GROMACS .gro file of N, CA and C in nm:
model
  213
    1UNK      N    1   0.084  -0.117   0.000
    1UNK     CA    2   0.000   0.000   0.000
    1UNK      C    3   0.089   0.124   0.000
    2UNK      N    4   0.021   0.214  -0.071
    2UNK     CA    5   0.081   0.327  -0.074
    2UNK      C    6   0.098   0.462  -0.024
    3UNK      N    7   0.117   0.503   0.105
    3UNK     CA    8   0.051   0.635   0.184
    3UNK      C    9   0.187   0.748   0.093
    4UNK      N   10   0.061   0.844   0.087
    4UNK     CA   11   0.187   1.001   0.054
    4UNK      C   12   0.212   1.071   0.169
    5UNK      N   13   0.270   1.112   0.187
    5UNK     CA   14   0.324   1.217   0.339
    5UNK      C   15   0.360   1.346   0.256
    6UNK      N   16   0.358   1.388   0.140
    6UNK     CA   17   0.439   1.503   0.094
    6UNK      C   18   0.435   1.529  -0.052
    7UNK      N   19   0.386   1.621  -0.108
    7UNK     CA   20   0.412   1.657  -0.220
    7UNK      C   21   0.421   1.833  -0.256
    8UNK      N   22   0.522   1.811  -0.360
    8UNK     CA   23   0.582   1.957  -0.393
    8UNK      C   24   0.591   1.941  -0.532
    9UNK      N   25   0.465   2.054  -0.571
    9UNK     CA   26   0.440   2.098  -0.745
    9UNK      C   27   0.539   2.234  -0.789
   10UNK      N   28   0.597   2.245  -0.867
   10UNK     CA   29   0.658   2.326  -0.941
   10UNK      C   30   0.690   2.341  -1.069
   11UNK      N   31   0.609   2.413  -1.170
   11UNK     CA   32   0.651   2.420  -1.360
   11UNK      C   33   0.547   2.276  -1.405
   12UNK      N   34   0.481   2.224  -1.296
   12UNK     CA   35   0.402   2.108  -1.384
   12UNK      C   36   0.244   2.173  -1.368
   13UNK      N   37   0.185   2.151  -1.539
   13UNK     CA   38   0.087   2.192  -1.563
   13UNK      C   39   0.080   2.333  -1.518
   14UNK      N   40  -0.026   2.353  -1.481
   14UNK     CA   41  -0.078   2.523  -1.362
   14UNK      C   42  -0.010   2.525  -1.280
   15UNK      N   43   0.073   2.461  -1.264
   15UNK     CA   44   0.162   2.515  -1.086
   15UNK      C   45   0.316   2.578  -1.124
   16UNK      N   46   0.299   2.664  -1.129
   16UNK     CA   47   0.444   2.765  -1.196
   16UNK      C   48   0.449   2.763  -1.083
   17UNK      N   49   0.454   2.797  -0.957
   17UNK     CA   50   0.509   2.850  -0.831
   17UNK      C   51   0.532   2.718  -0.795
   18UNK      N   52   0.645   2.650  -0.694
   18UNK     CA   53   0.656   2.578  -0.585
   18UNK      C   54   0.542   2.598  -0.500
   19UNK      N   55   0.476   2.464  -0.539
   19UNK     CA   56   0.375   2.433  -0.366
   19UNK      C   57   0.405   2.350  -0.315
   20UNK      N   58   0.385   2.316  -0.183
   20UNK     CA   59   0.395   2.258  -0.105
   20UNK      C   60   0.302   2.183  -0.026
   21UNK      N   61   0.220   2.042  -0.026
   21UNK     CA   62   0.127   1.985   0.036
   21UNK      C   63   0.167   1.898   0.115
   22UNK      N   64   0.179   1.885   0.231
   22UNK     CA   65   0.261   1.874   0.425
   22UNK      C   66   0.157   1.767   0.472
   23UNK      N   67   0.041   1.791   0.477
   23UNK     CA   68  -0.067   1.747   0.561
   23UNK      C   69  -0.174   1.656   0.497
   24UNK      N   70  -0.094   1.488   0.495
   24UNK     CA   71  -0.226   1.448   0.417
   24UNK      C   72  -0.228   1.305   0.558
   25UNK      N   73  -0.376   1.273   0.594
   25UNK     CA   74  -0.384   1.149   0.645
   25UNK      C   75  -0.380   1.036   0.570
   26UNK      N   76  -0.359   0.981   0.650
   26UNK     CA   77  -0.275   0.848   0.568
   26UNK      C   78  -0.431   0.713   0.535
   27UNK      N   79  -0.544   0.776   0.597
   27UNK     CA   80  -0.659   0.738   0.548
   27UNK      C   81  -0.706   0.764   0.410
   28UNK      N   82  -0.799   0.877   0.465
   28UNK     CA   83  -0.875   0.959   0.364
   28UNK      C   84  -0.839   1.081   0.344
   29UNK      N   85  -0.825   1.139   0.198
   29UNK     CA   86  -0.817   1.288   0.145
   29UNK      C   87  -0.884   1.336   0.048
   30UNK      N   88  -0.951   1.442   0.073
   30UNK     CA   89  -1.019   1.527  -0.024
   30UNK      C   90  -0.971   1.675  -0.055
   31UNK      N   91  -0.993   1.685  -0.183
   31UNK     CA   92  -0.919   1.791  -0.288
   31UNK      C   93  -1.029   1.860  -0.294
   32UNK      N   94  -1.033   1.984  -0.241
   32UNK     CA   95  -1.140   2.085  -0.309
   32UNK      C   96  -1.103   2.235  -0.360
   33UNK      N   97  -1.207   2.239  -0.459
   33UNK     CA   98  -1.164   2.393  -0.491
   33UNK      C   99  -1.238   2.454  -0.609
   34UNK      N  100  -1.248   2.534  -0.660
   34UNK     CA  101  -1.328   2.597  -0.758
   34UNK      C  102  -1.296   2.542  -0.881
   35UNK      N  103  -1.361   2.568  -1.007
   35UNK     CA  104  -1.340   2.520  -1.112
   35UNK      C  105  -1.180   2.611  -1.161
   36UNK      N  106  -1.105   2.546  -1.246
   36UNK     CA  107  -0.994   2.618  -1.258
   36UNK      C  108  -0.849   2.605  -1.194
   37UNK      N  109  -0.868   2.537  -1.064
   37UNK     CA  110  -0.773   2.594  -0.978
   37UNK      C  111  -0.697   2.481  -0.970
   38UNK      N  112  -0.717   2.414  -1.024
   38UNK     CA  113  -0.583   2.248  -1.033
   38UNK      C  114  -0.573   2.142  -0.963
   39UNK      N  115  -0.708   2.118  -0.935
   39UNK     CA  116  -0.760   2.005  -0.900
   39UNK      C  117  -0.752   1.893  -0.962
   40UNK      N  118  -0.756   1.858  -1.110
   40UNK     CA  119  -0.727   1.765  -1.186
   40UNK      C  120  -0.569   1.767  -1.234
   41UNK      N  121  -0.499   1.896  -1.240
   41UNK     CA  122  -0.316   1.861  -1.252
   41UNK      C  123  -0.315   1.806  -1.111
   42UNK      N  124  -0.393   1.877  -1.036
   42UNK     CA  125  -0.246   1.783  -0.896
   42UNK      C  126  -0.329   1.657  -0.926
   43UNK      N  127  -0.420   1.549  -0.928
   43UNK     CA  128  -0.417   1.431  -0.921
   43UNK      C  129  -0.312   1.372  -1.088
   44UNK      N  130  -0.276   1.488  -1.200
   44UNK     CA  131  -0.208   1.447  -1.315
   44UNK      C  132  -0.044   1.438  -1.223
   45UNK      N  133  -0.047   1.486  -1.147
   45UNK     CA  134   0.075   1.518  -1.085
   45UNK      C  135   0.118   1.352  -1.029
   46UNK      N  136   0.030   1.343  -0.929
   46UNK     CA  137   0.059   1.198  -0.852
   46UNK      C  138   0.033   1.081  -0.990
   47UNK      N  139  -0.040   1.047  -1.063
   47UNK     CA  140  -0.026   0.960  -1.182
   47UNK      C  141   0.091   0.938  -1.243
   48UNK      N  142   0.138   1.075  -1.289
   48UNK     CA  143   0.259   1.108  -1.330
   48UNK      C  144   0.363   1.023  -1.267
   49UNK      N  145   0.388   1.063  -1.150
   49UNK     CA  146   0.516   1.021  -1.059
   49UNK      C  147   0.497   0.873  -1.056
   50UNK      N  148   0.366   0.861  -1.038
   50UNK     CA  149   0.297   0.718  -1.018
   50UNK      C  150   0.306   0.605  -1.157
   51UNK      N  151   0.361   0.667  -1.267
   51UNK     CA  152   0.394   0.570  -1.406
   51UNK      C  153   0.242   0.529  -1.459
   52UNK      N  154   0.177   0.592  -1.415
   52UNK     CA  155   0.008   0.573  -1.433
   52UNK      C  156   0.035   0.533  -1.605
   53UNK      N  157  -0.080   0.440  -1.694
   53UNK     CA  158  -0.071   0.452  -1.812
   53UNK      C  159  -0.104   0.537  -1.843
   54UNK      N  160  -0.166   0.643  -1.849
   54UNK     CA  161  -0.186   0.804  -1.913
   54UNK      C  162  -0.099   0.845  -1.935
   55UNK      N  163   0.051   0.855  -1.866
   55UNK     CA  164   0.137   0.909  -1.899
   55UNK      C  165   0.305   0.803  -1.918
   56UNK      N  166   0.253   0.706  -1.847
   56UNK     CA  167   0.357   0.600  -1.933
   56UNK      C  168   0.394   0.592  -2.065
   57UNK      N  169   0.288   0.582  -2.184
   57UNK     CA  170   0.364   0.587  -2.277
   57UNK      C  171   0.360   0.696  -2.393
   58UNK      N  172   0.429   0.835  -2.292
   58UNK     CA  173   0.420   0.939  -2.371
   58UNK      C  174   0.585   0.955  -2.431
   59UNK      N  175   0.615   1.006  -2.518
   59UNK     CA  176   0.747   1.070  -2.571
   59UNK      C  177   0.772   1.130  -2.496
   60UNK      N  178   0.946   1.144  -2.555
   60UNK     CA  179   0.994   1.284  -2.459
   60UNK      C  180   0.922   1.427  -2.495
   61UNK      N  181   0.938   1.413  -2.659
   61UNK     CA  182   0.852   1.551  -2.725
   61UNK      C  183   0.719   1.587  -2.697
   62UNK      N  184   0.578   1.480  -2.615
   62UNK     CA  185   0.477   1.482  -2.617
   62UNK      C  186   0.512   1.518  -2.459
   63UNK      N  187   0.598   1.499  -2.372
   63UNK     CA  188   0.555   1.536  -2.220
   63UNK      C  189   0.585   1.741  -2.212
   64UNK      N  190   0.598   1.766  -2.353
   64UNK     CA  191   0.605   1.907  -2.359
   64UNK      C  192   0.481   2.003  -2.286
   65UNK      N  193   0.390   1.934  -2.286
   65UNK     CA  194   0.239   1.974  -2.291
   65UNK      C  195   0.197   1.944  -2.123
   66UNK      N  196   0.324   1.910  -2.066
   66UNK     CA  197   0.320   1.888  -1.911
   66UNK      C  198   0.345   1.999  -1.819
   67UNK      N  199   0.428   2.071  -1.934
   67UNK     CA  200   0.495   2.185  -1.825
   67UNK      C  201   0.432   2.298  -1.812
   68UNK      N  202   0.458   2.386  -1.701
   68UNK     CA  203   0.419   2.497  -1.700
   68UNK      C  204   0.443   2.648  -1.827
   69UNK      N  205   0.331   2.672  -1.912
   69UNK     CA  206   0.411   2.743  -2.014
   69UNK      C  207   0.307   2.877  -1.944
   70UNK      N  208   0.399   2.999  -1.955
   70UNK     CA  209   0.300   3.137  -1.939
   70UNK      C  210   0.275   3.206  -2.059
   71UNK      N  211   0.146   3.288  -1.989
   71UNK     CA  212   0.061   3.313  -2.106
   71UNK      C  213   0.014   3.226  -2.230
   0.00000   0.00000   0.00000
């Protein structure tokens, strides 16, 4: 089984800034927040790290579309 204790977003998807998420129980967690606000990157986030097939078998050239681009 797999518990997270820690995660830190930076340049992936919507998260240009370093965040920092400290506080998760090792039960149950819920993500809330308005439409917009990166609720679906941060679960692309943990997949990601996680070798999920969504992003297993992407190229190097196709994980372009991962990063944080402005404007």
């Amino acid at each position: 089984m797999v518990f997270i204790k820690r995660i830190s977003l930076k340049g992936f998807k919507s998260y240009q800034e370093q965040l920092n998420f400290d506080e998760f129980d090792p039960h149950y967690n819920v993500v809330i927040g308005r439409n917009g606000s990166g609720k679906s990157n941060f679960y692309d986030a943990i997949q990601f790290v996680l070798c999920d097939e969504k992003f297993g078998n992407l190229r190097a050239g196709d994980r372009q579309f991962l990063l944080y681009v402005c404007c």
